[in-house]
């Protein structure tokens, strides 16, 4: 499928930009309902069916203009066992749900493939559903090429200006869509899709940001929940209303994971082979050396210390199994060998992910506008997370950890933001999964969500890396049993079966990981569930 820009239909009398200065009046108060989309399915290869779903652009005008969402499904492999439809929601914001289903279907447990139609879609503003583009590929490439792994003492002001430039580009290039990509509207879309598929209640697996989408759905429609598995969960109160309190733990979790890798590297020099006995000092020196003398890449670009940090930030999500590969890749980087996967600059596929990643979070979050507070928070985050934090804190708008500079200056409206409560009172049991060493969504977030929900149950995976499904046989079995048979793990349940670091760099993916970046390095932002089969 080709990417589709914003397609709007229906009533065109009202302006797209709607002021958000007064109380919102929703369809339920106006006795209006949004029409349930009609899904006309067609074959899209590999046994999958695809369709378009037209939903309201602005749910305050449910009969007005529409936006078209791309959807995909594969019917239950055993119709005699079919229980309904399983929604799969990837991380992000910014990952394609269509690609998530297509790319992960074969690795799902047989029980899920047998018992459910497996369904996914590109949320509004992502992929085939009117992709948000603020900076084009050329502008993004220029920004990340100029970024540093070790920013200098004067890095704060240029970072704020660069974020302001990004915000303006968003308004210039996607201003008609920006107010409407927040997660409240995404949850409303899911409820219409649920009805379009003929489901009375929702069965859902969401990972990372997909867990937050599921959280908002449960909060808004608690009586329509059959089963929600929220893997790599967010603390929703911090995320939406206390974003600095959300950002700080992310910086600390990411740096903590990197620090634990470097500690292992020092303890097992024979396997790691990086650092000559002091991997931390060697890593800091390597960033500075690459900044001073970038490595030419095969496509004519260049890789520097920022490139190194960017690649580490995403790949460290694989957990301990990737640690020997990090050691080899860091050694190659020291040798200025551009075949190191840590010296592969962000690509256009990354930018397709990063543009909506920034935009959605700036719509969903409410940062204080105090510039002195911004400076204090950003500079403190950089100091508290010295391994990877400075590059993110003072870099261009990219991933979660450094959205503050853009979001504090955001001029767009927040009409599609959901602000709480997140109790989901009266819902069926909701399964929350958290990893103790998660570098992306800190474990304390999962604990907080399980307590916030009226009927939440926490499953702990004692492991490094991001999310548990597909990486832990124990957690995968528990999640599958919950989705299929509604069996909720016992209180205090935990899993401790993370794959340990191999004794040498793996050439094929060990159980519970994909090593996608290492194997080919072509597809930058396809969210992969690990395969345990």
Coordinates of C-alpha atoms in Angstrom, one line a residue:
X1 CA 0.0 0.0 0.0
X2 CA 1.2 3.5 -0.7
X3 CA 1.1 6.2 2.0
X4 CA -2.0 8.3 1.8
X5 CA -2.1 11.9 2.8
X6 CA -5.0 13.4 4.7
X7 CA -8.3 12.6 3.0
X8 CA -11.3 14.5 4.3
X9 CA -14.9 14.1 3.2
X10 CA -18.4 15.3 4.3
X11 CA -19.5 18.6 5.5
X12 CA -17.1 21.3 4.6
X13 CA -18.8 24.4 5.9
X14 CA -16.8 24.7 9.2
X15 CA -13.2 25.5 9.5
X16 CA -10.8 22.7 10.5
X17 CA -9.1 24.7 13.2
X18 CA -11.6 24.7 16.1
X19 CA -10.9 26.9 19.2
X20 CA -10.4 25.0 22.5
X21 CA -11.0 27.8 24.9
X22 CA -14.3 26.7 26.3
X23 CA -15.8 23.4 27.5
X24 CA -16.1 20.6 24.9
X25 CA -19.5 19.5 23.9
X26 CA -19.5 15.9 22.8
X27 CA -21.8 13.9 20.6
X28 CA -23.4 12.1 23.6
X29 CA -24.5 15.5 24.9
X30 CA -25.8 16.6 21.5
X31 CA -27.6 13.2 21.0
X32 CA -25.5 12.6 17.9
X33 CA -23.5 9.5 17.2
X34 CA -20.7 8.9 14.8
X35 CA -21.6 6.5 12.0
X36 CA -20.1 3.1 12.2
X37 CA -17.8 2.6 9.2
X38 CA -18.5 0.0 6.6
X39 CA -15.6 -2.2 5.9
X40 CA -15.3 -3.6 2.4
X41 CA -12.6 -6.2 2.5
X42 CA -10.3 -7.2 -0.3
X43 CA -7.4 -9.6 -0.6
X44 CA -4.0 -8.0 0.1
X45 CA -1.8 -11.0 -0.2
X46 CA -0.5 -13.6 2.2
X47 CA -4.1 -14.5 3.4
X48 CA -4.6 -11.0 4.7
X49 CA -7.6 -8.8 3.9
X50 CA -7.4 -5.0 3.8
X51 CA -10.0 -2.3 3.9
X52 CA -10.6 1.5 4.5
X53 CA -12.5 2.8 7.4
X54 CA -13.9 6.4 7.4
X55 CA -14.3 7.9 10.8
X56 CA -14.9 11.5 12.0
X57 CA -12.0 13.8 11.8
X58 CA -13.3 15.7 14.8
X59 CA -15.6 13.8 17.1
X60 CA -17.2 17.1 18.2
X61 CA -18.7 17.1 14.7
X62 CA -19.5 13.3 14.3
X63 CA -21.5 13.8 11.1
X64 CA -18.9 16.1 9.6
X65 CA -15.6 15.6 7.9
X66 CA -13.9 12.2 7.9
X67 CA -10.5 10.8 7.9
X68 CA -9.7 7.4 6.3
X69 CA -7.9 4.7 8.3
X70 CA -6.2 1.7 6.7
X71 CA -7.1 -1.6 8.4
X72 CA -6.0 -5.2 8.0
X73 CA -7.0 -8.6 9.3
X74 CA -6.4 -12.3 9.0
X75 CA -9.3 -14.6 9.9
X76 CA -9.1 -17.2 12.6
X77 CA -7.2 -20.2 11.4
X78 CA -9.7 -22.5 13.1
X79 CA -13.2 -21.2 12.6
X80 CA -14.7 -23.8 14.9
X81 CA -12.7 -22.2 17.8
X82 CA -13.2 -18.6 16.8
X83 CA -13.9 -16.3 19.9
X84 CA -13.9 -13.0 18.0
X85 CA -11.4 -10.3 16.9
X86 CA -8.0 -9.6 18.5
X87 CA -6.8 -6.0 18.1
X88 CA -3.0 -5.7 17.9
X89 CA -1.5 -2.3 18.7
X90 CA 2.2 -1.5 18.2
X91 CA 4.4 0.9 20.0
X92 CA 5.1 4.5 19.1
X93 CA 3.5 6.8 18.6
X94 CA 4.3 6.3 15.0
X95 CA 4.5 2.6 14.2
X96 CA 2.1 1.1 11.6
X97 CA -0.5 -1.2 12.9
X98 CA -1.0 -2.7 9.5
X99 CA 2.7 -3.6 9.2
X100 CA 2.6 -4.8 12.9
X101 CA 0.0 -7.4 12.1
X102 CA 1.5 -8.4 8.8
X103 CA 5.0 -8.7 10.1
X104 CA 4.2 -10.5 13.4
X105 CA 1.3 -12.8 12.5
X106 CA 3.4 -15.9 11.9
X107 CA 5.1 -15.5 15.3
X108 CA 1.9 -15.3 17.3
X109 CA 1.1 -18.3 19.5
X110 CA -1.1 -20.8 17.7
X111 CA -3.9 -20.3 20.2
X112 CA -4.3 -16.7 19.2
X113 CA -4.2 -17.4 15.4
X114 CA -6.7 -20.3 15.8
X115 CA -9.2 -18.5 18.1
X116 CA -9.2 -14.9 16.7
X117 CA -9.4 -12.9 13.6
X118 CA -6.1 -10.9 14.1
X119 CA -6.8 -7.2 13.3
X120 CA -4.7 -4.0 13.1
X121 CA -4.8 -0.6 11.7
X122 CA -2.7 2.6 11.1
X123 CA -3.9 5.1 13.6
X124 CA -4.8 8.6 12.4
X125 CA -1.6 10.5 11.4
X126 CA 0.5 7.4 10.9
X127 CA 1.5 5.4 7.8
X128 CA -1.4 4.9 5.4
X129 CA -3.8 6.8 7.5
X130 CA -2.8 10.4 6.5
X131 CA 0.9 10.3 7.7
X132 CA 1.9 13.4 9.6
X133 CA 4.9 15.1 8.0
X134 CA 6.5 18.1 9.7
X135 CA 10.1 17.9 8.6
X136 CA 10.8 16.3 5.3
X137 CA 13.6 13.8 4.9
X138 CA 16.1 16.3 3.8
X139 CA 15.5 18.6 6.8
X140 CA 15.5 15.7 9.2
X141 CA 18.7 14.4 7.8
X142 CA 20.4 17.7 8.1
X143 CA 19.3 18.0 11.8
X144 CA 20.4 14.6 12.9
X145 CA 23.7 14.9 11.0
X146 CA 24.5 18.2 12.8
X147 CA 23.5 16.7 16.3
X148 CA 26.2 15.7 18.7
X149 CA 26.8 12.7 21.0
X150 CA 28.5 15.1 23.4
X151 CA 26.8 18.5 23.1
X152 CA 28.8 21.5 24.2
X153 CA 27.9 23.9 27.0
X154 CA 26.0 26.2 24.7
X155 CA 23.7 23.4 23.4
X156 CA 20.5 24.4 25.2
X157 CA 19.4 27.6 23.2
X158 CA 20.0 26.0 19.8
X159 CA 18.0 23.0 20.8
X160 CA 15.1 25.2 21.8
X161 CA 15.2 27.1 18.6
X162 CA 15.4 23.9 16.6
X163 CA 12.4 22.6 18.4
X164 CA 10.5 25.8 17.6
X165 CA 11.4 25.4 13.9
X166 CA 10.0 21.9 14.0
X167 CA 6.8 23.1 15.6
X168 CA 6.4 25.7 12.9
X169 CA 7.0 23.2 10.2
X170 CA 4.2 21.0 11.7
X171 CA 1.8 23.9 11.5
X172 CA 2.8 24.8 8.0
X173 CA 2.8 21.2 6.6
X174 CA 0.1 19.4 8.7
X175 CA -1.8 22.0 10.5
X176 CA -5.2 20.8 9.3
X177 CA -4.7 17.4 11.0
X178 CA -2.6 18.2 14.1
X179 CA -5.5 18.9 16.6
X180 CA -7.1 15.6 15.9
X181 CA -4.4 13.0 16.3
X182 CA -4.5 12.7 20.1
X183 CA -5.2 9.4 21.9
X184 CA -8.8 10.3 23.0
X185 CA -9.8 10.3 19.3
X186 CA -7.7 7.1 18.6
X187 CA -9.7 5.4 21.4
X188 CA -13.0 6.6 19.8
X189 CA -11.8 5.2 16.4
X190 CA -11.1 1.9 18.1
X191 CA -14.7 1.8 19.5
X192 CA -16.1 2.4 16.0
X193 CA -13.9 -0.3 14.5
X194 CA -15.0 -2.7 17.2
X195 CA -18.6 -2.1 16.2
X196 CA -17.7 -2.3 12.5
X197 CA -16.3 -5.8 13.2
X198 CA -19.4 -6.9 15.0
X199 CA -17.7 -7.3 18.4
X200 CA -19.7 -6.5 21.6
X201 CA -16.5 -6.1 23.6
X202 CA -12.8 -5.4 22.8
X203 CA -10.0 -8.0 23.0
X204 CA -6.7 -6.2 22.7
X205 CA -3.0 -6.5 23.0
X206 CA -1.0 -3.3 23.1
X207 CA 2.7 -2.8 23.6
X208 CA 4.6 0.3 24.7
X209 CA 2.5 3.3 23.4
X210 CA -0.1 0.8 22.4
X211 CA -0.5 0.1 26.1
X212 CA -1.4 3.8 26.6
X213 CA -4.0 3.6 23.8
X214 CA -5.6 0.6 25.5
X215 CA -5.5 2.4 28.8
X216 CA -7.5 5.4 27.4
X217 CA -9.9 3.0 25.7
X218 CA -10.6 1.3 29.0
X219 CA -11.0 4.6 30.8
X220 CA -13.5 5.8 28.2
X221 CA -15.4 2.6 27.6
X222 CA -14.9 0.3 30.6
X223 CA -18.0 -1.7 30.0
X224 CA -16.8 -2.6 26.5
X225 CA -13.6 -4.4 27.6
X226 CA -13.4 -8.1 27.3
X227 CA -9.6 -8.4 27.7
X228 CA -6.8 -5.8 27.5
X229 CA -3.2 -6.9 27.8
X230 CA -1.0 -3.8 28.3
X231 CA 2.7 -4.6 27.8
X232 CA 5.4 -2.1 28.7
X233 CA 2.8 0.1 30.3
X234 CA 2.7 3.9 30.8
X235 CA 1.9 5.8 34.0
X236 CA -1.0 7.6 32.4
X237 CA -1.3 10.4 35.0
X238 CA 2.3 11.4 34.7
X239 CA 2.3 11.0 30.9
X240 CA -0.7 13.3 30.3
X241 CA -0.6 15.8 33.2
X242 CA 2.9 15.7 34.8
X243 CA 5.1 15.1 31.8
X244 CA 8.3 16.2 33.4
X245 CA 7.7 13.5 36.0
X246 CA 7.2 11.1 33.1
X247 CA 10.4 12.2 31.2
X248 CA 12.9 12.0 34.1
X249 CA 12.3 8.3 34.8
X250 CA 12.7 7.5 31.1
X251 CA 16.1 9.2 31.0
X252 CA 17.2 7.3 34.1
X253 CA 15.8 4.0 32.9
X254 CA 17.6 4.3 29.5
X255 CA 20.9 5.3 31.1
X256 CA 20.5 2.6 33.7
X257 CA 20.2 -0.1 31.1
X258 CA 23.2 1.3 29.2
X259 CA 25.1 1.3 32.5
X260 CA 24.2 -2.3 33.3
X261 CA 25.5 -3.3 29.8
X262 CA 28.8 -1.5 30.4
X263 CA 29.1 -3.1 33.8
X264 CA 28.6 -6.6 32.2
X265 CA 31.1 -5.6 29.5
X266 CA 33.7 -4.8 32.2
X267 CA 33.0 -8.0 34.0
X268 CA 33.1 -10.2 30.9
X269 CA 35.8 -8.6 28.7
X270 CA 36.4 -11.9 26.9
X271 CA 32.8 -11.8 25.4
X272 CA 32.3 -8.1 25.2
X273 CA 35.8 -7.1 24.0
X274 CA 35.1 -3.4 24.3
X275 CA 36.7 -0.8 26.6
X276 CA 40.1 -2.2 27.6
X277 CA 39.0 -2.7 31.2
X278 CA 37.1 0.6 31.5
X279 CA 34.1 0.5 29.1
X280 CA 32.4 3.6 30.5
X281 CA 35.4 5.8 29.9
X282 CA 35.9 4.2 26.5
X283 CA 32.3 4.9 25.6
X284 CA 32.4 8.5 26.5
X285 CA 35.6 8.9 24.6
X286 CA 34.2 7.2 21.5
X287 CA 31.2 9.6 21.4
X288 CA 33.5 12.6 21.5
X289 CA 35.9 11.1 18.9
X290 CA 33.1 10.4 16.5
X291 CA 31.7 14.0 17.0
X292 CA 35.1 15.4 16.2
X293 CA 35.7 13.1 13.2
X294 CA 32.5 11.5 11.8
X295 CA 32.7 8.3 9.9
X296 CA 31.6 8.4 6.2
X297 CA 28.8 6.0 5.5
X298 CA 28.2 3.8 2.4
X299 CA 25.4 6.1 1.1
X300 CA 27.4 9.2 1.3
X301 CA 26.3 10.4 4.7
X302 CA 28.2 10.5 8.0
X303 CA 27.9 8.9 11.4
X304 CA 29.0 10.6 14.6
X305 CA 28.4 10.4 18.4
X306 CA 24.7 11.2 18.1
X307 CA 24.3 8.4 15.6
X308 CA 25.8 6.0 18.1
X309 CA 23.4 7.2 20.9
X310 CA 20.4 7.0 18.6
X311 CA 21.1 3.4 17.6
X312 CA 21.9 2.3 21.2
X313 CA 18.6 3.9 22.4
X314 CA 16.4 1.7 20.3
X315 CA 18.5 -1.5 20.1
X316 CA 19.0 -1.8 23.9
X317 CA 15.3 -2.7 24.0
X318 CA 16.3 -6.3 23.0
X319 CA 17.7 -7.0 26.4
X320 CA 20.7 -9.0 27.5
X321 CA 20.7 -11.2 24.4
X322 CA 22.0 -8.3 22.3
X323 CA 24.9 -7.3 24.7
X324 CA 27.6 -9.3 22.9
X325 CA 26.5 -7.7 19.6
X326 CA 26.8 -4.3 21.2
X327 CA 30.4 -5.1 22.2
X328 CA 31.3 -6.1 18.6
X329 CA 29.5 -3.0 17.2
X330 CA 31.3 -0.7 19.5
X331 CA 34.6 -2.2 18.7
X332 CA 33.9 -1.6 15.0
X333 CA 32.9 1.9 15.7
X334 CA 36.2 2.5 17.4
X335 CA 37.9 1.2 14.3
X336 CA 35.8 3.5 12.1
X337 CA 34.2 0.6 10.4
X338 CA 30.9 1.8 9.0
X339 CA 29.5 -1.7 8.8
X340 CA 28.8 -1.3 12.6
X341 CA 25.0 -1.2 13.0
X342 CA 25.6 1.6 15.6
X343 CA 27.0 3.8 12.8
X344 CA 23.9 3.7 10.7
X345 CA 22.2 7.2 10.7
X346 CA 18.5 7.5 11.0
X347 CA 16.7 6.9 7.6
X348 CA 13.6 8.1 6.0
X349 CA 11.8 5.2 7.5
X350 CA 12.8 6.6 10.9
X351 CA 11.4 10.0 10.0
X352 CA 8.1 8.4 9.1
X353 CA 8.0 7.3 12.7
X354 CA 9.6 10.3 14.4
X355 CA 7.3 13.0 12.9
X356 CA 4.1 11.6 14.5
X357 CA 6.0 10.5 17.6
X358 CA 6.6 14.1 18.4
X359 CA 3.3 15.4 17.3
X360 CA 1.1 12.9 19.1
X361 CA 2.9 13.4 22.4
X362 CA 2.7 17.2 22.1
X363 CA -1.1 16.9 21.6
X364 CA -1.5 14.3 24.4
X365 CA 0.8 16.0 27.0
X366 CA 0.3 19.3 28.8
X367 CA 3.7 20.8 29.6
X368 CA 4.0 23.9 31.8
X369 CA 4.9 26.9 29.6
X370 CA 7.5 28.2 32.0
X371 CA 10.8 28.5 30.0
X372 CA 12.9 28.6 33.1
X373 CA 11.4 25.3 34.3
X374 CA 12.0 23.9 30.8
X375 CA 15.7 24.8 31.0
X376 CA 16.1 23.4 34.5
X377 CA 14.4 20.1 33.6
X378 CA 16.3 19.6 30.4
X379 CA 19.7 20.4 31.8
X380 CA 19.1 18.3 34.9
X381 CA 18.0 15.3 32.8
X382 CA 21.2 15.6 30.8
X383 CA 23.3 15.6 34.0
X384 CA 21.5 12.7 35.6
X385 CA 21.8 10.5 32.6
X386 CA 25.4 11.1 31.4
X387 CA 25.8 8.1 29.1
X388 CA 22.9 8.8 26.6
X389 CA 21.0 11.7 28.1
X390 CA 22.9 14.8 26.8
X391 CA 22.5 13.7 23.1
X392 CA 18.8 13.3 23.5
X393 CA 18.2 16.3 25.7
X394 CA 19.9 18.7 23.3
X395 CA 19.2 16.9 20.0
X396 CA 16.6 17.6 17.4
X397 CA 13.0 16.5 18.0
X398 CA 13.1 12.8 17.7
X399 CA 12.0 10.3 20.4
X400 CA 10.1 10.4 23.7
X401 CA 13.0 11.5 26.0
X402 CA 13.4 14.9 24.5
X403 CA 10.0 16.1 23.4
X404 CA 9.9 18.8 26.1
X405 CA 11.6 21.5 24.0
X406 CA 9.0 21.0 21.2
X407 CA 5.9 20.5 23.4
X408 CA 6.5 23.5 25.7
X409 CA 6.4 25.7 22.6
X410 CA 3.6 23.8 20.9
X411 CA 1.0 26.2 19.4
X412 CA -1.5 23.5 18.3
X413 CA -4.7 22.7 20.0
X414 CA -5.3 19.7 22.4
X415 CA -8.9 18.9 21.5
X416 CA -8.2 15.2 21.0
X417 CA -6.2 14.8 24.2
X418 CA -7.5 12.6 27.0
X419 CA -6.9 13.9 30.5
X420 CA -8.4 11.3 32.8
X421 CA -9.6 9.7 35.0
X422 CA -7.9 6.4 34.2
X423 CA -9.7 4.2 36.7
X424 CA -11.8 2.3 34.1
X425 CA -14.3 1.7 36.9
X426 CA -16.5 -1.4 36.2
X427 CA -14.2 -2.9 33.6
X428 CA -13.3 -6.6 33.2
X429 CA -9.9 -7.5 34.6
X430 CA -7.1 -5.7 32.8
X431 CA -3.6 -7.3 32.6
X432 CA -0.6 -4.9 33.0
X433 CA 2.9 -6.2 32.2
X434 CA 6.1 -4.5 33.2
X435 CA 9.8 -5.4 32.9
X436 CA 12.0 -4.6 35.9
X437 CA 14.9 -3.4 33.7
X438 CA 12.9 -1.8 30.9
X439 CA 14.9 1.0 29.3
X440 CA 11.9 2.6 27.5
X441 CA 8.8 2.3 29.7
X442 CA 10.2 2.1 33.3
X443 CA 8.9 -0.7 35.5
X444 CA 7.4 1.8 38.0
X445 CA 5.0 2.9 35.3
X446 CA 3.5 -0.5 35.0
X447 CA 3.2 -0.7 38.8
X448 CA 1.5 2.7 38.8
X449 CA -1.0 1.8 36.1
X450 CA -1.9 -1.5 37.8
X451 CA -2.8 0.5 40.9
X452 CA -4.6 3.2 39.1
X453 CA -7.0 0.8 37.4
X454 CA -9.9 -0.4 39.5
X455 CA -9.5 -3.9 38.1
X456 CA -5.8 -4.1 37.1
X457 CA -3.5 -7.0 37.6
X458 CA 0.3 -6.7 37.3
X459 CA 2.5 -9.4 35.8
X460 CA 6.3 -8.7 36.3
X461 CA 9.0 -9.9 33.9
X462 CA 12.4 -9.7 35.8
X463 CA 14.5 -8.8 32.8
X464 CA 16.3 -6.2 30.8
X465 CA 14.7 -5.0 27.6
X466 CA 11.4 -3.6 26.5
X467 CA 8.1 -5.5 26.8
X468 CA 7.6 -9.2 27.6
X469 CA 5.4 -10.8 25.0
X470 CA 7.5 -12.9 22.6
X471 CA 10.6 -12.5 24.8
X472 CA 9.5 -14.6 27.8
X473 CA 7.8 -18.0 27.4
X474 CA 6.4 -17.6 30.9
X475 CA 4.9 -14.1 30.2
X476 CA 3.8 -15.1 26.7
X477 CA 1.9 -18.1 28.0
X478 CA 0.2 -16.0 30.7
X479 CA -0.8 -13.3 28.2
X480 CA -2.1 -15.8 25.7
X481 CA -4.1 -17.6 28.4
X482 CA -5.6 -14.3 29.5
X483 CA -6.6 -13.2 26.0
X484 CA -8.0 -16.6 25.0
X485 CA -9.6 -17.9 28.2
X486 CA -9.7 -14.8 30.4
X487 CA -7.4 -16.4 33.0
X488 CA -5.8 -13.7 35.1
X489 CA -2.4 -14.4 36.6
X490 CA -2.3 -14.7 40.4
X491 CA -1.5 -11.5 42.4
X492 CA 2.3 -11.0 42.6
X493 CA 2.9 -13.2 39.6
X494 CA 6.3 -12.8 37.9
X495 CA 8.5 -14.4 35.3
X496 CA 12.3 -14.7 35.3
X497 CA 13.2 -16.5 32.1
X498 CA 15.1 -13.9 30.1
X499 CA 17.5 -15.2 27.6
X500 CA 21.0 -14.6 29.0
X501 CA 23.9 -13.1 27.0
X502 CA 25.4 -15.6 24.6
X503 CA 29.0 -16.4 24.8
X504 CA 29.7 -14.8 21.4
X505 CA 27.9 -12.5 19.0
X506 CA 24.9 -14.3 17.6
X507 CA 24.5 -14.6 13.9
X508 CA 20.9 -15.7 14.0
X509 CA 18.1 -14.5 16.3
X510 CA 18.1 -16.4 19.6
X511 CA 14.7 -17.3 21.1
X512 CA 12.8 -14.2 22.3
X513 CA 14.4 -11.6 20.0
X514 CA 14.5 -10.6 16.4
X515 CA 17.9 -8.9 16.1
X516 CA 16.3 -7.0 13.3
X517 CA 18.8 -4.2 13.2
X518 CA 21.7 -6.6 13.2
X519 CA 20.4 -8.9 10.5
X520 CA 19.7 -6.5 7.7
X521 CA 19.4 -2.9 8.9
X522 CA 16.9 -2.1 6.2
X523 CA 13.6 -1.7 7.9
X524 CA 14.1 1.0 10.5
X525 CA 10.7 1.2 12.2
X526 CA 8.8 -2.1 12.0
X527 CA 7.7 -3.1 15.5
X528 CA 8.6 -6.7 16.1
X529 CA 7.4 -9.2 18.6
X530 CA 10.1 -11.7 19.4
X531 CA 9.6 -15.3 18.3
X532 CA 9.8 -18.1 20.9
X533 CA 8.9 -20.8 18.5

